[in-house]
GROMACS .gro file of C-alpha atoms in nm:
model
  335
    1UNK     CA    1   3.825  -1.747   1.785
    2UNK     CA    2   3.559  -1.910   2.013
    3UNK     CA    3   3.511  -1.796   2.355
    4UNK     CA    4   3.779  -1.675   2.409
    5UNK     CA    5   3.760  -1.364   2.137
    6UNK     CA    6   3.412  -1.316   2.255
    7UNK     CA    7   3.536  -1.277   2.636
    8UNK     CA    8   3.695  -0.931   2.597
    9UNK     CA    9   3.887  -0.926   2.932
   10UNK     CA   10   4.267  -0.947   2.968
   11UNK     CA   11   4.357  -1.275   3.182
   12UNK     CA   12   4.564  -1.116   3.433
   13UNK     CA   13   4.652  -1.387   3.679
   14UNK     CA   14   4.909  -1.292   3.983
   15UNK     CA   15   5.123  -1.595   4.045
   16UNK     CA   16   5.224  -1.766   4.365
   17UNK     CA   17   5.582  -1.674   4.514
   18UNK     CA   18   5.769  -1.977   4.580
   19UNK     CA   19   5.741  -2.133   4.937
   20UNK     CA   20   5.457  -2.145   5.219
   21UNK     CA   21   5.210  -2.296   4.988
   22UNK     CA   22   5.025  -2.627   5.105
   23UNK     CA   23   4.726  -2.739   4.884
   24UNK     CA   24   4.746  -2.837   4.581
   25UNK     CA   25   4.382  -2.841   4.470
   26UNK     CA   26   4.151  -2.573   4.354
   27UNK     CA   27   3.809  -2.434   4.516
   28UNK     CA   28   3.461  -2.596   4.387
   29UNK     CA   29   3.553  -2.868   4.135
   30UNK     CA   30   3.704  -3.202   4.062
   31UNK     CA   31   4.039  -3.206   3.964
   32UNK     CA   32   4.146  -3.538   3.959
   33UNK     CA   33   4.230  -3.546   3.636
   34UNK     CA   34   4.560  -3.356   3.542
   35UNK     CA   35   4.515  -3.018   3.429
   36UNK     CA   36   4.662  -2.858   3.119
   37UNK     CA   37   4.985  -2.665   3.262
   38UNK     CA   38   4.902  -2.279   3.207
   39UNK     CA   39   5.068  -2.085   2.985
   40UNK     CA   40   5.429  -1.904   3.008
   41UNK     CA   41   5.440  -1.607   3.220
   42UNK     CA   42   5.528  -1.254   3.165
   43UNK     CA   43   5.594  -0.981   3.353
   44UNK     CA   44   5.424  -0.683   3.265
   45UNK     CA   45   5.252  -0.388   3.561
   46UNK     CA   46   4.918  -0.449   3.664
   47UNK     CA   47   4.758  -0.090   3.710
   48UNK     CA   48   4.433   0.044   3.836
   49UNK     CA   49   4.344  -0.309   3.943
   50UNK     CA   50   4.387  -0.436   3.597
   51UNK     CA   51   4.693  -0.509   3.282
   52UNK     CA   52   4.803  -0.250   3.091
   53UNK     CA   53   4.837  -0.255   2.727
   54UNK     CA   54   5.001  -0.083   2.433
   55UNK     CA   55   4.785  -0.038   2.122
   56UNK     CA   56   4.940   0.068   1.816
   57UNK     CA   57   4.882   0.152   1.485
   58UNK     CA   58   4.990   0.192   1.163
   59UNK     CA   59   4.906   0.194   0.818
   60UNK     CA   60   4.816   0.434   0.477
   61UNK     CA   61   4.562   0.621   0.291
   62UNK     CA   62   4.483   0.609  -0.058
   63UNK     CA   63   4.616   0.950  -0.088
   64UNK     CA   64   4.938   0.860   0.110
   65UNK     CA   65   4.895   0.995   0.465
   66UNK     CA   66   5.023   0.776   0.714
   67UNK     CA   67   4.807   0.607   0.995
   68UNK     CA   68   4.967   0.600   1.318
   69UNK     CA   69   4.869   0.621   1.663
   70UNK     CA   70   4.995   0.461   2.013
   71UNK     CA   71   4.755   0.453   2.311
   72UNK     CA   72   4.723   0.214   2.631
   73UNK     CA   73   4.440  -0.005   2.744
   74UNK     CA   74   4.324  -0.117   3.088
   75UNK     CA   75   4.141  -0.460   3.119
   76UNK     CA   76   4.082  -0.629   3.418
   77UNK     CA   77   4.211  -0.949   3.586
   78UNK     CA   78   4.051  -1.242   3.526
   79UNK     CA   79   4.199  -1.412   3.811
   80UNK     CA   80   4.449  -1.318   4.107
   81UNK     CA   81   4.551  -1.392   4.450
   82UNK     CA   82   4.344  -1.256   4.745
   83UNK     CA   83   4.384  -1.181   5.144
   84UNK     CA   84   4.137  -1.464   5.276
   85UNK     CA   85   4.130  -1.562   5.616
   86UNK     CA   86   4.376  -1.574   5.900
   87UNK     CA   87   4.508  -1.913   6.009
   88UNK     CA   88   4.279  -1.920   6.306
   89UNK     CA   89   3.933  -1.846   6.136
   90UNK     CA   90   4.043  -2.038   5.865
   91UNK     CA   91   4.079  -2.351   6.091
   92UNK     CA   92   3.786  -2.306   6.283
   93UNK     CA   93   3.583  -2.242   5.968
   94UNK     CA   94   3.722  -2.620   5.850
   95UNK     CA   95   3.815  -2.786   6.102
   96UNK     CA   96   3.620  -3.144   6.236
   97UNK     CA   97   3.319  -2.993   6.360
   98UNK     CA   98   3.382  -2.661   6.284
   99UNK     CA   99   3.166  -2.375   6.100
  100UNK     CA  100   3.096  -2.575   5.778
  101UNK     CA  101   2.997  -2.920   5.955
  102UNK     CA  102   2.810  -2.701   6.215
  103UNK     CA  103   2.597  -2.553   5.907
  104UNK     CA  104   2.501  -2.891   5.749
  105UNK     CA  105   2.768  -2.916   5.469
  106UNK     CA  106   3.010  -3.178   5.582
  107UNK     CA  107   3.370  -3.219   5.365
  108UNK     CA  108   3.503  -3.434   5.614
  109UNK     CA  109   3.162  -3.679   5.571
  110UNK     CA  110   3.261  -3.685   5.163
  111UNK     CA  111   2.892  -3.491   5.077
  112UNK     CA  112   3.175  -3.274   4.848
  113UNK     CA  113   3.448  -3.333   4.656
  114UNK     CA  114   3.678  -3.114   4.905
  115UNK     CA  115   3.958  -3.010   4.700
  116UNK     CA  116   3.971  -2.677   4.858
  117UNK     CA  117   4.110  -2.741   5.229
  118UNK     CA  118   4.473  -2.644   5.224
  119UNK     CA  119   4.649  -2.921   5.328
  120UNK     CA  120   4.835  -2.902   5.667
  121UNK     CA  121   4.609  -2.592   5.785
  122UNK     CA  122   4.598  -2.715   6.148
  123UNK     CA  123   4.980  -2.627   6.197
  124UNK     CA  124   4.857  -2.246   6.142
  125UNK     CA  125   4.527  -2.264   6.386
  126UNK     CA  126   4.718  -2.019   6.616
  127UNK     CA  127   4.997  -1.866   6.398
  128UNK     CA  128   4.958  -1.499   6.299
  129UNK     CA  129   4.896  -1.426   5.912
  130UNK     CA  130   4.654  -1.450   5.607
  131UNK     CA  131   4.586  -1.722   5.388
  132UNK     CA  132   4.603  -1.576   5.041
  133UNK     CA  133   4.364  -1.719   4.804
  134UNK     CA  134   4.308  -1.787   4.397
  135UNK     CA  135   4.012  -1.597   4.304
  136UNK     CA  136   3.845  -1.596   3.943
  137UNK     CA  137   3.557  -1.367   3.810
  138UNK     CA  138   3.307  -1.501   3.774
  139UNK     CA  139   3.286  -1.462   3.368
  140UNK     CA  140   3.591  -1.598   3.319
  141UNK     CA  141   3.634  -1.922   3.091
  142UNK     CA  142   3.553  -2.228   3.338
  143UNK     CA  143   3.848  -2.425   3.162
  144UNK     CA  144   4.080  -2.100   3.272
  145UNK     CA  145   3.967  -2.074   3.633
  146UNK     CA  146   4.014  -2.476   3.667
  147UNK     CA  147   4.357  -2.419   3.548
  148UNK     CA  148   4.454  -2.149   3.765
  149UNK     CA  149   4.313  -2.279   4.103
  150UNK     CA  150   4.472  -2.576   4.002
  151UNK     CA  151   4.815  -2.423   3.966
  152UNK     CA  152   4.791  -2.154   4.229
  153UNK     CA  153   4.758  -2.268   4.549
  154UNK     CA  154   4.669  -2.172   4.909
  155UNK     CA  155   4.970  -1.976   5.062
  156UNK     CA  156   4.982  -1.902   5.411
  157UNK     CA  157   5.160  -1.520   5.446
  158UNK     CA  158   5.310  -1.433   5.783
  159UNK     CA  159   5.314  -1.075   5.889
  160UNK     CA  160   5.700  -1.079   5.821
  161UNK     CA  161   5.599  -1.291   5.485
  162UNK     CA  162   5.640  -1.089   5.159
  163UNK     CA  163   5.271  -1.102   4.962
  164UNK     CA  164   5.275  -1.318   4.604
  165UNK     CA  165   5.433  -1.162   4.411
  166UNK     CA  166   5.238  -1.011   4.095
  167UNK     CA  167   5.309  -1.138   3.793
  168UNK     CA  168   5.076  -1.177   3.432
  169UNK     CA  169   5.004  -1.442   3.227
  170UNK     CA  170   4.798  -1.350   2.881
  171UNK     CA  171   4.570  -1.517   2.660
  172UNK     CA  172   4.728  -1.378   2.290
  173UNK     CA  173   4.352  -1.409   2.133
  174UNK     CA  174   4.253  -1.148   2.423
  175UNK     CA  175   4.525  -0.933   2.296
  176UNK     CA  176   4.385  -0.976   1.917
  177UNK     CA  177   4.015  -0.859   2.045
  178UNK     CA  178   4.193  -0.563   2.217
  179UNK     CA  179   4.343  -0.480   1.888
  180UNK     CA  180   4.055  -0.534   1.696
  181UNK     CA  181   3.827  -0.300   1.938
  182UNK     CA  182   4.117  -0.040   1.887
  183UNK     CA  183   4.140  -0.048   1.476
  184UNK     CA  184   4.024   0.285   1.365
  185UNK     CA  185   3.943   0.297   0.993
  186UNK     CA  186   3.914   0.643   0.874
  187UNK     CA  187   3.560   0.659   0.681
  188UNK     CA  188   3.742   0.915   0.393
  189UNK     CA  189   3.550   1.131   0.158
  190UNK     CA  190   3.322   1.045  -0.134
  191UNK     CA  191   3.445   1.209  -0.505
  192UNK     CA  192   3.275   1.158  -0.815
  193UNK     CA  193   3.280   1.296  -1.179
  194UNK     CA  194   3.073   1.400  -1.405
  195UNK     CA  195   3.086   1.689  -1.134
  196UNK     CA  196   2.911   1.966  -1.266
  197UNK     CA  197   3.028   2.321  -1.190
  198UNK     CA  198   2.849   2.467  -0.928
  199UNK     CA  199   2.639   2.178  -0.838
  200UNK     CA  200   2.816   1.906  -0.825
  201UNK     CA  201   2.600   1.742  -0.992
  202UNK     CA  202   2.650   1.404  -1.200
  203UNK     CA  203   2.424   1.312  -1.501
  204UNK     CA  204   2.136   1.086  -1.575
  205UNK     CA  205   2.279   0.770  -1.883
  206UNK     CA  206   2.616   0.870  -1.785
  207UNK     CA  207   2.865   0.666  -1.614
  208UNK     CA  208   2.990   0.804  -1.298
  209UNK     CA  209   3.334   0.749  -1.151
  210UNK     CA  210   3.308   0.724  -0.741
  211UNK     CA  211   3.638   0.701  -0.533
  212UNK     CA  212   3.680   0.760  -0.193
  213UNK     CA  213   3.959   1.012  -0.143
  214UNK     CA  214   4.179   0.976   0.147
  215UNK     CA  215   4.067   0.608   0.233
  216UNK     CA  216   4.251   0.376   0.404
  217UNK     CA  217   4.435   0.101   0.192
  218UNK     CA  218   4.590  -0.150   0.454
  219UNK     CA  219   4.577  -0.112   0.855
  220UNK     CA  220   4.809  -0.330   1.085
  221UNK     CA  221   4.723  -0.259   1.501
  222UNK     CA  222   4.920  -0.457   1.743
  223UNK     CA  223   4.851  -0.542   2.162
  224UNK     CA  224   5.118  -0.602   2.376
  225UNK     CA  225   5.262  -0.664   2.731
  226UNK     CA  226   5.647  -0.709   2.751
  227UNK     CA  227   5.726  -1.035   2.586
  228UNK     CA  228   5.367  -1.101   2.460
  229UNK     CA  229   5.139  -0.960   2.134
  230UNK     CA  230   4.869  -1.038   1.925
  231UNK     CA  231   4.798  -0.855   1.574
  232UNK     CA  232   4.555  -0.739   1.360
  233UNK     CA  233   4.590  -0.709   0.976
  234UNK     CA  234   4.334  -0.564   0.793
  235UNK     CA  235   4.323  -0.508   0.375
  236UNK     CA  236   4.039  -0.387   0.149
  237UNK     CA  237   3.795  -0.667   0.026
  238UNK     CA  238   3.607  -0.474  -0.202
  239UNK     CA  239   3.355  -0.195  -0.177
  240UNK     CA  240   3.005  -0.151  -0.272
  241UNK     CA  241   2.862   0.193  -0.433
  242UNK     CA  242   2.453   0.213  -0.416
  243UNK     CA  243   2.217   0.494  -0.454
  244UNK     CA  244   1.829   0.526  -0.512
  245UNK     CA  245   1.780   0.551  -0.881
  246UNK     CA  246   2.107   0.333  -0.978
  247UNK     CA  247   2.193  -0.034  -0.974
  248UNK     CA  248   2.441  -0.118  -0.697
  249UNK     CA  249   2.745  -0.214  -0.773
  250UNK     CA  250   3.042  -0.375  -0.632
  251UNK     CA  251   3.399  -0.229  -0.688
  252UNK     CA  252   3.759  -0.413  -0.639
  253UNK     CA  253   3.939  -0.083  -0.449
  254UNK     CA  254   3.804   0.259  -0.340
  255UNK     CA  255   3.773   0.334  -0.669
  256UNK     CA  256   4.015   0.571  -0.951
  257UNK     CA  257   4.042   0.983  -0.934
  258UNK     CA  258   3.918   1.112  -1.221
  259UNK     CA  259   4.193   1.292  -1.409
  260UNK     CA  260   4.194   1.443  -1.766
  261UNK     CA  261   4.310   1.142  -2.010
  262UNK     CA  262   4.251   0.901  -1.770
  263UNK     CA  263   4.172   0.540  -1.972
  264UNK     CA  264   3.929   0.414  -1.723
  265UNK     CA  265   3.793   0.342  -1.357
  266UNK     CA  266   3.750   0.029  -1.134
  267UNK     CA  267   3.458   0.177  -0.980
  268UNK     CA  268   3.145   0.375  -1.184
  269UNK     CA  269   2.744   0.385  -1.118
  270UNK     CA  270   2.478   0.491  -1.346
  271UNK     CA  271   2.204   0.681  -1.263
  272UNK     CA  272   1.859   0.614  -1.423
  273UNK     CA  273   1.686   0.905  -1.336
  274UNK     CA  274   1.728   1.271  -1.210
  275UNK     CA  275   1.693   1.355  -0.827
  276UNK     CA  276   1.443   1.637  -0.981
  277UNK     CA  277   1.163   1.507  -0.747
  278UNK     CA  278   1.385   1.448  -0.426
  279UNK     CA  279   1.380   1.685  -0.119
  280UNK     CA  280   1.646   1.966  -0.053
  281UNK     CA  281   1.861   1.802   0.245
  282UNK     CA  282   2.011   2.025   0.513
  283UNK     CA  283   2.285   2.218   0.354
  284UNK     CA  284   2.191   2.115   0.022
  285UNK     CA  285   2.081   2.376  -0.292
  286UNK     CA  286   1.902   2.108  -0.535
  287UNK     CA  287   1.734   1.811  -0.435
  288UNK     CA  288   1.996   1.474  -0.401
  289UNK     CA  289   2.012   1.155  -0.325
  290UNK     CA  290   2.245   0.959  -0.080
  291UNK     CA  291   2.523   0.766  -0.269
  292UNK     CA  292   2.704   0.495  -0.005
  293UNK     CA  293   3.011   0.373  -0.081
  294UNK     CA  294   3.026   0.078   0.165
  295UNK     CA  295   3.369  -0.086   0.212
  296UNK     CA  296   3.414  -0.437   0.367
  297UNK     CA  297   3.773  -0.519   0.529
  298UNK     CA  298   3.868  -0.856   0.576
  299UNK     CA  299   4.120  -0.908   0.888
  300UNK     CA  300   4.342  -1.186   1.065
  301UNK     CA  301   4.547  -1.205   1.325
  302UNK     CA  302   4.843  -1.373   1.407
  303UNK     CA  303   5.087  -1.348   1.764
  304UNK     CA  304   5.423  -1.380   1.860
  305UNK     CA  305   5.359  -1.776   2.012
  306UNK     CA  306   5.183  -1.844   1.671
  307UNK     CA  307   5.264  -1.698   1.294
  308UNK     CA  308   4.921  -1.921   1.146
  309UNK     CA  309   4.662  -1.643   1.063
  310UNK     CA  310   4.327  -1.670   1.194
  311UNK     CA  311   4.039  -1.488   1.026
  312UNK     CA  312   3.852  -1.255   1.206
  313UNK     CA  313   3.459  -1.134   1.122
  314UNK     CA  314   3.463  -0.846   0.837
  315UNK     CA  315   3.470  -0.467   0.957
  316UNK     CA  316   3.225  -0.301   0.778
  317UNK     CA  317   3.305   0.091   0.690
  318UNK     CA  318   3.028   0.339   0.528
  319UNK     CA  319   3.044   0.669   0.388
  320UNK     CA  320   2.819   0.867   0.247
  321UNK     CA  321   2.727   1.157   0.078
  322UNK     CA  322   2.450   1.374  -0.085
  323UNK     CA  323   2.448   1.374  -0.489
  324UNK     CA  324   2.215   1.553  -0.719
  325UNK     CA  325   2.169   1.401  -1.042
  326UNK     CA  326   2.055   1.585  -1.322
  327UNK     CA  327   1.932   1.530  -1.676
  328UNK     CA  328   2.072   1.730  -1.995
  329UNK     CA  329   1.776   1.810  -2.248
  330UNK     CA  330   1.818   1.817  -2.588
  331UNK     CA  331   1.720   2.125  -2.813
  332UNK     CA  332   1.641   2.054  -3.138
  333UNK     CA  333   1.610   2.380  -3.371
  334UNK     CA  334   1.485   2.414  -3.685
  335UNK     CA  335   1.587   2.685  -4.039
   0.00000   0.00000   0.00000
């Protein structure tokens, strides 16, 4: 995923209307090299100063119950066009003598590579109106922010001028980390058996089945803007099931209910000793241990301007719960 994944902000660019525009260059950097053209743009709202978009989810339990939500996500722009100066300040701030020279930094003596005078700004010196600017946080991927003050430039807005017009343009692998951020696993509920009657309890030699009721089985959240999305698929990798006085062990699924005549399990732990000498936890009648069932989900993600999957790091997902373990003692009796 790179950068990109790790920069969790939406790039929400506003593009130029067509018309009034002058320089062709972008603020702060060389560009004399052709930059990479940006990618298509959509049209989705921009709200509360940022992009809006739809999360949604779906997917099923172990036990059947469906997992579906729909919610919406603000992120903020990464770049956008800004009211900068009026046509007069703007030429007196770079003009031949003017406010930069006057402070020591010279464009017009080639100290900078000056790619950010619009060209043609003396013809506005004493028109009325705003230039409107490209404007980039400043976290945003440098490659990005090259690219879009490359391909937005200066526009010079009369009062009778419509503003640029607001339009989006999104990275899909921003989308993916949005969906990612919004997968909600549901942590389910540790069973087991040998369950003793009125304890609960399993038994010390014994092997004990562990499933996790209710648990999710495959989860699938998608981000989108109109004409845009990234998604998330998630499946089970495997699960782990640990306790103090048992050897981990690692399990394919979340494990097989216990049921009378049932052949066998695809998830069981022994216990090698009693939890005799253990405290009494909160809410707890006999001393117990913690037993962890700790299940690792491996996820990709794929969008609608590429189908390849690309992996995504492993959500880890732990539940837990309090087990007493107890020993059955032999009574031998004699005639």
């Amino acid at each position: 995923m790179g950068a990109a994944l790790a920069w969790a902000l939406a790039l929400a660019v506003v593009s130029a209307a067509p018309a009034m525009s002058v320089s062709q260059s972008s603020p702060g950097w060389d560009d004399g090299d052709s930059p990479t053209p940006p990618p298509a743009v959509v049209s989705p709202v921009a709200v509360g100063g940022g992009l809006e978009v739809v999360v949604t989810q779906d997917g099923s339990t172990s036990s059947g119950r469906e997992l579906t939500s729909t919610s919406t996500v603000r992120v903020p722009p990464a770049c956008w066009y800004g009211r900068g100066l009026t046509g007069a300040q703007y030429f007196e701030t770079w003009r031949p003598g003017g406010l930069v020279e006057q402070g020591g930094w010279s464009p017009s003596a080639d100290q900078y590579v000056d790619p950010t005078l619009h060209a043609g700004y003396e013809a506005y010196a004493a028109v009325e109106g705003h230039w409107f600017e490209a404007t980039c946080r400043a976290d945003a991927p440098l490659e990005y922010r090259q690219r879009y003050y490359a391909s937005h430039p200066g526009l010079f807005v009369e009062p009778s001028d419509p503003v640029p017009a607001q339009e989006v343009e999104v990275d899909p692998a921003v989308l993916a980390q949005v969906a990612r951020d919004a997968m909600d696993l549901p942590e389910g509920t540790i069973r087991w058996n040998p369950s003793l009657v009125g304890s609960g309890a399993t038994v010390v030699g014994m092997d004990t089945w562990v499933w996790v009721e209710d648990a999710p089985t495959a989860v699938r959240v998608r981000a989108e803007i109109p004409g845009t999305w990234a998604q998330v698929d998630a499946v089970l990798a495997g699960m782990e099931v640990s306790a103090p006085g048992a050897d981990p062990v690692r399990c394919e699924d979340t494990g097989t209910p216990w049921a009378e005549g049932a052949s066998g399990t695809t998830c069981a732990i022994t216990f090698l000793r009693s939890t005799a000498g253990e405290r009494v936890e909160d809410g707890q009648s006999l001393p117990t241990v913690t037993l962890s069932a700790t299940a690792t989900w491996a996820a990709s993600w794929t969008s609608s301007l590429d189908a390849t999957a690309t992996p995504l790091t492993n959500q880890i997902v732990v539940t837990t719960a309090q087990i007493a373990v107890a020993e059955i003692q032999a009574l031998v009796t004699r005639d």
